[in-house]
Tab-separated table of C-alpha atoms and ligand atoms in Angstrom:
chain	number	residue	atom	x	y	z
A	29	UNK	CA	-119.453	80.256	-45.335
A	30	UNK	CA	-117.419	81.271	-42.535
A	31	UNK	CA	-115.874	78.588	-40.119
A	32	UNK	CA	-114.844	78.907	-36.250
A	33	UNK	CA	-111.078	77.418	-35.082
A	34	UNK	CA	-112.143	75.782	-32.322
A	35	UNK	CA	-109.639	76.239	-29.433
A	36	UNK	CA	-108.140	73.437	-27.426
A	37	UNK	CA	-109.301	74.175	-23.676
A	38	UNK	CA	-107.280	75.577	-21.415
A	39	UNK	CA	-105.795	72.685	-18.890
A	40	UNK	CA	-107.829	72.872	-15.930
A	41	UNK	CA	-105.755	73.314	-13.101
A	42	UNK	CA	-105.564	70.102	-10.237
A	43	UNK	CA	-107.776	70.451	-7.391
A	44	UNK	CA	-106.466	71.698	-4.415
A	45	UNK	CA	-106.844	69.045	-2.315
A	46	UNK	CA	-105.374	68.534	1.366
A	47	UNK	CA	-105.698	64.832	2.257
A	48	UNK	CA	-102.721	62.773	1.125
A	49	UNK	CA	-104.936	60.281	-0.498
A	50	UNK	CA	-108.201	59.653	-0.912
A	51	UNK	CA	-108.413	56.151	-0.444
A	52	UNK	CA	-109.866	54.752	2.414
A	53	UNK	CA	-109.052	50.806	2.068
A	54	UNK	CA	-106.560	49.604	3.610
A	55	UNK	CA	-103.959	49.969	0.649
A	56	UNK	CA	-100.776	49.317	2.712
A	57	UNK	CA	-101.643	46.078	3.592
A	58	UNK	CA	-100.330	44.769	0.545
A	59	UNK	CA	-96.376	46.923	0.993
A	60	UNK	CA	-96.244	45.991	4.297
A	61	UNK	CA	-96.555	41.898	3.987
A	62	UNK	CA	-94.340	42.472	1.061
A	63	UNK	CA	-91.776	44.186	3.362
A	64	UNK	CA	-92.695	41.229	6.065
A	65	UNK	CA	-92.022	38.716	3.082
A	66	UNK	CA	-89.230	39.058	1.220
A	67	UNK	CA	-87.254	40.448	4.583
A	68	UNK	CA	-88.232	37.289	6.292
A	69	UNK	CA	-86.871	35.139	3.237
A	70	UNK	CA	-84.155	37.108	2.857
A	71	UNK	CA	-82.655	36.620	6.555
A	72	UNK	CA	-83.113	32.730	6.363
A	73	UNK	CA	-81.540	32.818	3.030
A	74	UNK	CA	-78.468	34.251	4.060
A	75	UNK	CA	-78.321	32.618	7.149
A	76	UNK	CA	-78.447	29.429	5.685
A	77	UNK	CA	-76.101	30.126	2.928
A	78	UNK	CA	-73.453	31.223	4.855
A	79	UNK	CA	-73.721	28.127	7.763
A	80	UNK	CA	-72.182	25.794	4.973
A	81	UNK	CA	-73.589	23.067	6.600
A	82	UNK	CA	-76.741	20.394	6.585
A	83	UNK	CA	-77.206	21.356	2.941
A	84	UNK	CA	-76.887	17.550	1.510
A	85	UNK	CA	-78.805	14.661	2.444
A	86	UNK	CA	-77.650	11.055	1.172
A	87	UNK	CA	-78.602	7.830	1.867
A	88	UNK	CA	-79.125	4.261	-0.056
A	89	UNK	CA	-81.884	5.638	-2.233
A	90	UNK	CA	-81.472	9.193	-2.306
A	91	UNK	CA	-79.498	11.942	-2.848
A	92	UNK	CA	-80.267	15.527	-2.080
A	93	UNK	CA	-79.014	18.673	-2.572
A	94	UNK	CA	-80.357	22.039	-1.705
A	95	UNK	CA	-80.765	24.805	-4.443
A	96	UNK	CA	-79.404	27.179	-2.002
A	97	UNK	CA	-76.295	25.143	-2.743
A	98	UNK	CA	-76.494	23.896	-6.236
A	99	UNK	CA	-74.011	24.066	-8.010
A	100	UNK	CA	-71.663	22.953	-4.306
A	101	UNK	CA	-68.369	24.295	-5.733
A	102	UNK	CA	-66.576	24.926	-3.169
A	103	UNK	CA	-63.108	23.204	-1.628
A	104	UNK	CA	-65.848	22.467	1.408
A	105	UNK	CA	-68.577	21.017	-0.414
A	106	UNK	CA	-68.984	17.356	0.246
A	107	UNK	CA	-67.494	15.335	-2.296
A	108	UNK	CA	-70.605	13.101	-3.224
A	109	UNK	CA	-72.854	16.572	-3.207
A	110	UNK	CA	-69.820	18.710	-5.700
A	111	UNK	CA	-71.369	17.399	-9.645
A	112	UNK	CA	-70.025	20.213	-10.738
A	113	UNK	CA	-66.052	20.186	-9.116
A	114	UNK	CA	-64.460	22.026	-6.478
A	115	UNK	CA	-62.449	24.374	-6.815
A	116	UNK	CA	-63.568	27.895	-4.941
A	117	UNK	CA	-61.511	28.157	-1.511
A	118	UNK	CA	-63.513	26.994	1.778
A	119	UNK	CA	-63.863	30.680	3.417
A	120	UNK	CA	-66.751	31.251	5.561
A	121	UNK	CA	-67.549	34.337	3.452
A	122	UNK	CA	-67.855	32.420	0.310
A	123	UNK	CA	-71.087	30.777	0.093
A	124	UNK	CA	-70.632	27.324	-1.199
A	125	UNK	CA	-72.891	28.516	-4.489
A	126	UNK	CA	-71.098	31.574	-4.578
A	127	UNK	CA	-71.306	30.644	-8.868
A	128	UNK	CA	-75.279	30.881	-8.956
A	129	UNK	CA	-76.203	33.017	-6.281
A	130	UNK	CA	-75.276	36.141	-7.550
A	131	UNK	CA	-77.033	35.619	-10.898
A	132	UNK	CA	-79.993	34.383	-8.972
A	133	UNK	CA	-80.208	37.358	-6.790
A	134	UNK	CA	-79.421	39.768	-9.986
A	135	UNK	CA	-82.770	37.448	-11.483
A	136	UNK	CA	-85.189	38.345	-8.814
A	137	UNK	CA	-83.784	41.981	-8.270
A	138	UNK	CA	-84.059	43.251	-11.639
A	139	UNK	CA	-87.565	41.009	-12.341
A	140	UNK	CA	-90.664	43.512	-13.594
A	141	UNK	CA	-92.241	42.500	-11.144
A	142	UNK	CA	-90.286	42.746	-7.897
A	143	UNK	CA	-89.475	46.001	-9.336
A	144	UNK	CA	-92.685	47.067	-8.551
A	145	UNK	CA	-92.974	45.507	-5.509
A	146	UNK	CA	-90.002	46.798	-4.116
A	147	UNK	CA	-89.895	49.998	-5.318
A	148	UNK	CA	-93.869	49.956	-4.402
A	149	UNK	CA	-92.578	48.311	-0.378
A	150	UNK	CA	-89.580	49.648	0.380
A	151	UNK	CA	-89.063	52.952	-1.563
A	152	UNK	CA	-92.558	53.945	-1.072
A	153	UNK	CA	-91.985	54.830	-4.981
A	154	UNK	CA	-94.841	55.123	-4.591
A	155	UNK	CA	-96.840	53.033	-2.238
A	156	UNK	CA	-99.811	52.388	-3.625
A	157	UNK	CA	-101.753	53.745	-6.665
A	158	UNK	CA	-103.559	56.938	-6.147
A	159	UNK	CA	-101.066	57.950	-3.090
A	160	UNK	CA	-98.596	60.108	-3.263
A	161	UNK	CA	-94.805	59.296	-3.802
A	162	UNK	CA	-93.111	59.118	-0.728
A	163	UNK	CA	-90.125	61.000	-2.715
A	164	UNK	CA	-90.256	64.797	-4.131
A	165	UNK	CA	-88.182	63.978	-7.128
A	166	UNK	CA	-88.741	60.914	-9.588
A	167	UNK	CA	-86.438	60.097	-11.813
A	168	UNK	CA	-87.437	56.610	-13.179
A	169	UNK	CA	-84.816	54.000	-13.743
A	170	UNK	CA	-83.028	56.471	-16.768
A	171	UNK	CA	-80.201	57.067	-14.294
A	172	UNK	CA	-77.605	55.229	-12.541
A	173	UNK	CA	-77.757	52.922	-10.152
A	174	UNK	CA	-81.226	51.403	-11.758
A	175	UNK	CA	-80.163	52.521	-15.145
A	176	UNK	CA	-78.621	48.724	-14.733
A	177	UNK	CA	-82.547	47.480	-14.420
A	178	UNK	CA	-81.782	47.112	-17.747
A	179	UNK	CA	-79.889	43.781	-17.384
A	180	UNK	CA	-82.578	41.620	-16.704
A	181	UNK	CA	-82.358	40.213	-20.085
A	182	UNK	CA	-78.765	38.849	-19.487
A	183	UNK	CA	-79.969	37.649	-15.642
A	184	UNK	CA	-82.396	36.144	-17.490
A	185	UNK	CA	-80.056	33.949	-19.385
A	186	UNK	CA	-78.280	32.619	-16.352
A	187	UNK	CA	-81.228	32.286	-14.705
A	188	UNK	CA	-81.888	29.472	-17.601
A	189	UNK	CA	-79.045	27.523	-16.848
A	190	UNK	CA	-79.393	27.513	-13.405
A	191	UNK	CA	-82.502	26.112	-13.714
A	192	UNK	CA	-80.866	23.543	-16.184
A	193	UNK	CA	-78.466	22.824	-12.932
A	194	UNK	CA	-81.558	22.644	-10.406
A	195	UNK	CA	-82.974	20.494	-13.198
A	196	UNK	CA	-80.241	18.140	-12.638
A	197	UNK	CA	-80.081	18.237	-8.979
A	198	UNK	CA	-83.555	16.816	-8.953
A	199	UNK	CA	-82.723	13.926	-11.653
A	200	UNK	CA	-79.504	12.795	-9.522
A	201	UNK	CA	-81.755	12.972	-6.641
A	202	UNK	CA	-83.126	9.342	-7.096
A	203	UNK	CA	-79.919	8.303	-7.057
A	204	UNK	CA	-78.265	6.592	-3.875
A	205	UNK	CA	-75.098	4.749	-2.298
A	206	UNK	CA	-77.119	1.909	-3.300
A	207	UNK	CA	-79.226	2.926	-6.736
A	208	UNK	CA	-82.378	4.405	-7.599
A	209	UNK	CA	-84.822	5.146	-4.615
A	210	UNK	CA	-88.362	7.205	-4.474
A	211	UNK	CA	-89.424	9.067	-1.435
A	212	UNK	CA	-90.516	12.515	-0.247
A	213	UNK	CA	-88.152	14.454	-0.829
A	214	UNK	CA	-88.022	13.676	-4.580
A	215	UNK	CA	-91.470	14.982	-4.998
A	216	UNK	CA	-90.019	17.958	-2.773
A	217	UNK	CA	-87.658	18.683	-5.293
A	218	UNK	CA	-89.194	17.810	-8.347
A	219	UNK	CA	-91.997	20.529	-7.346
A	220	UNK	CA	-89.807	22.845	-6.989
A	221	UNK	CA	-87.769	21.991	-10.372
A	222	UNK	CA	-91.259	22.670	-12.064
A	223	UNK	CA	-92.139	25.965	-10.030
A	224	UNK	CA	-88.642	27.192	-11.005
A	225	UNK	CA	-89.319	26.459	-15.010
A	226	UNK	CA	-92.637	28.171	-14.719
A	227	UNK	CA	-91.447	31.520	-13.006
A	228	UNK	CA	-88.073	31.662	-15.095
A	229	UNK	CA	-89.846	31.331	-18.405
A	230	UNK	CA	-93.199	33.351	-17.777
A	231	UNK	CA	-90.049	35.978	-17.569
A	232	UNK	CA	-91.057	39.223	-19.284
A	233	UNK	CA	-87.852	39.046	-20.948
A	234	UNK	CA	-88.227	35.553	-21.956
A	235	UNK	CA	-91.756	36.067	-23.478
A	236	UNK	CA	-89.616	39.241	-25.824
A	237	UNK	CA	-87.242	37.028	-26.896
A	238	UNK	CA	-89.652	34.208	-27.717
A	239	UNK	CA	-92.247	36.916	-30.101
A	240	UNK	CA	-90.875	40.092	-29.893
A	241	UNK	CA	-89.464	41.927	-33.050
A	242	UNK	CA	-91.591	39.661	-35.100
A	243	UNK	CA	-93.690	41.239	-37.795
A	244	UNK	CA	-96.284	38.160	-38.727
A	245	UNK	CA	-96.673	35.482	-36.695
A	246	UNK	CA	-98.373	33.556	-39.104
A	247	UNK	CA	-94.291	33.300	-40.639
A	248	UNK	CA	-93.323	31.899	-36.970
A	249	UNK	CA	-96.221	29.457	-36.533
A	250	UNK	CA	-93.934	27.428	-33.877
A	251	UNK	CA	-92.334	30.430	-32.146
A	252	UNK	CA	-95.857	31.721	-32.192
A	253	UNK	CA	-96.945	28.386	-30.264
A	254	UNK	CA	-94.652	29.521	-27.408
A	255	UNK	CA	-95.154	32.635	-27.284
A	256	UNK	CA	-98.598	31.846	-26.819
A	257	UNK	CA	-97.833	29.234	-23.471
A	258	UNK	CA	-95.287	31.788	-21.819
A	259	UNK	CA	-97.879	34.468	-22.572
A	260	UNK	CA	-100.286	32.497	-20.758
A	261	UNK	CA	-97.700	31.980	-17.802
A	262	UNK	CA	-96.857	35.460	-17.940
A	263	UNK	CA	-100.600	36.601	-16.786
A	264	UNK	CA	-99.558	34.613	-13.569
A	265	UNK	CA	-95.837	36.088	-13.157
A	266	UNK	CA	-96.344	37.578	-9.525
A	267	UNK	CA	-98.171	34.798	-8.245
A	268	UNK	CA	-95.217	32.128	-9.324
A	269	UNK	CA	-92.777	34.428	-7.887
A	270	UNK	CA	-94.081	34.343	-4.371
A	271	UNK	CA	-95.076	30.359	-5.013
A	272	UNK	CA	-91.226	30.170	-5.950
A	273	UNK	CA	-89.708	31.957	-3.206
A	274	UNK	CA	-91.914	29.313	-1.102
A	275	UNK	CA	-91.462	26.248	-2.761
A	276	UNK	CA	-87.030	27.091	-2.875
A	277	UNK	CA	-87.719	27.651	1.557
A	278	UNK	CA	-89.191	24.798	1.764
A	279	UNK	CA	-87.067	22.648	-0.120
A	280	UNK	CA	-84.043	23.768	1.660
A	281	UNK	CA	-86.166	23.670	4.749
A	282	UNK	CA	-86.865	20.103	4.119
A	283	UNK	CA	-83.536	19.273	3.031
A	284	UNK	CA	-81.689	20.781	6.053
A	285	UNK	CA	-83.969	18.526	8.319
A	286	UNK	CA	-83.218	15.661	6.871
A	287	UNK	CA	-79.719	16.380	6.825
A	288	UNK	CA	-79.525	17.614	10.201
A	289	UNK	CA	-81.097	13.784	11.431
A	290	UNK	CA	-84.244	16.079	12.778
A	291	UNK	CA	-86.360	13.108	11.422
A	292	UNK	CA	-85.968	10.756	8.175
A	293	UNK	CA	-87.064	11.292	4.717
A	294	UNK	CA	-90.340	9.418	3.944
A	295	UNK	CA	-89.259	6.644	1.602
A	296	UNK	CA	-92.006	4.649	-1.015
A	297	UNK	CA	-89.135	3.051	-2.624
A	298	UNK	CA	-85.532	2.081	-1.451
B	10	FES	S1	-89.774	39.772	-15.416
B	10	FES	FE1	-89.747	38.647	-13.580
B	10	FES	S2	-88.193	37.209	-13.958
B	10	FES	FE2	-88.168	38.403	-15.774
């Protein structure tokens, strides 16, 4: 009995097609309010950062500090707001957090997702799915300058101890010229304390060095456990990014106001 090789086929070739894209929804909505968003956060960011003022409200129950501030270690900082010293020179070019800042922006920049939603916004890398790159060459992030993409693991790790910082921003918060005190602003930062945590740990990188390399789980029943939570997070890593990038605006919004006099913080205790 006799038996016929069968032949792989031949790959068809692609179909000639003219249009750019066949897609007919309205798939750059979601670039362009990505463009709209993170350019309108990133212009008040800066220009807050670099007014180094009305970034520290204090008063006989309270005591609050912005994140875009925290950790205040600069010769300007005011004294009561500086838990961490002074000792960076007052220039107007040095933002007052020039310590965190960097490692927060390195955070967000090299996060999987704003990856994509930069690359997707701004590079038109490419815009959407099922439309064409907006680039004739694609190299992927194997070459210098994103060939440093690769950091994100060690932007993670300051990212962690920033939060630690912010952490304790929001505990010294209840604290006033004259003792402990409870009002809005609290809850203000305490939200935003809690947003932080979530988006820092639902961290791709965070959820590899939690359960990655691991053969059996069942051997790592409690590093299992959290893999398991910041797995769960990590399903909702895009949405806490944009919640996060709110909830640090409007806590320095909030803040600013207050310490600008614009109107008082709304106080249920002291
Ligand atoms: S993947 Fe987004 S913060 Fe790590």
């Amino acid at each position: 009995m006799t038996t016929t090789a069968t032949r792989p086929a031949e790959p068809r070739p692609r179909a000639a097609i003219a249009a750019k894209t066949l897609r007919t929804d309205r798939w750059w909505i979601e670039p362009l309010l990505t463009v709209v968003g993170l350019t309108a956060w990133l212009a008040y960011g800066v220009t807050h950062v670099f007014m180094q003022k009305w970034y520290f409200a204090q008063g006989p129950g309270y005591h609050y500090l912005t994140p875009f501030y925290s950790p205040c270690v600069s010769n300007g900082c005011a004294p009561e707001a500086a838990e961490f010293g002074r000792f960076l020179p007052d220039v107007w070019w040095i933002p007052y957090a020039a310590l965190s800042l960097p490692f927060l922006l390195l955070f967000r920049l090299t996060c999987y997702y704003y990856r994509k939603a930069y690359y997707r916004s701004f590079w038109a890398s490419p815009p959407a799915c099922a439309v064409p790159d907006g680039h004739k060459r694609y190299t992927g992030e194997t070459r210098f300058p994103l060939l440093f993409q690769n950091a994100h693991r060690y932007a993670f790790y300051a990212a962690v101890l920033i939060s630690l910082v912010n952490t304790w921003d929001a505990i010294v918060a209840f604290d006033g010229t004259k003792g402990f005190g409870f009002g809005l602003g609290n809850l203000v930062l305490l939200a935003n304390v809690v947003l932080l945590w979530a988006y820092t740990v639902s961290c791709h990188s965070c959820r590899h060095i939690i359960g990655g390399r691991l053969k059996h789980f069942s051997e790592h029943p409690v590093r299992y456990r959290f893999w398991t939570f910041v797995s769960t997070l990590n399903t909702r890593h895009m949405q806490l990014a944009w919640i996060t990038l709110g909830t640090l605006a409007l806590t320095d919004i909030y803040i600013l106001a207050i310490s600008a006099g614009w109107f008082p913080d709304l106080r249920f205790f002291n």
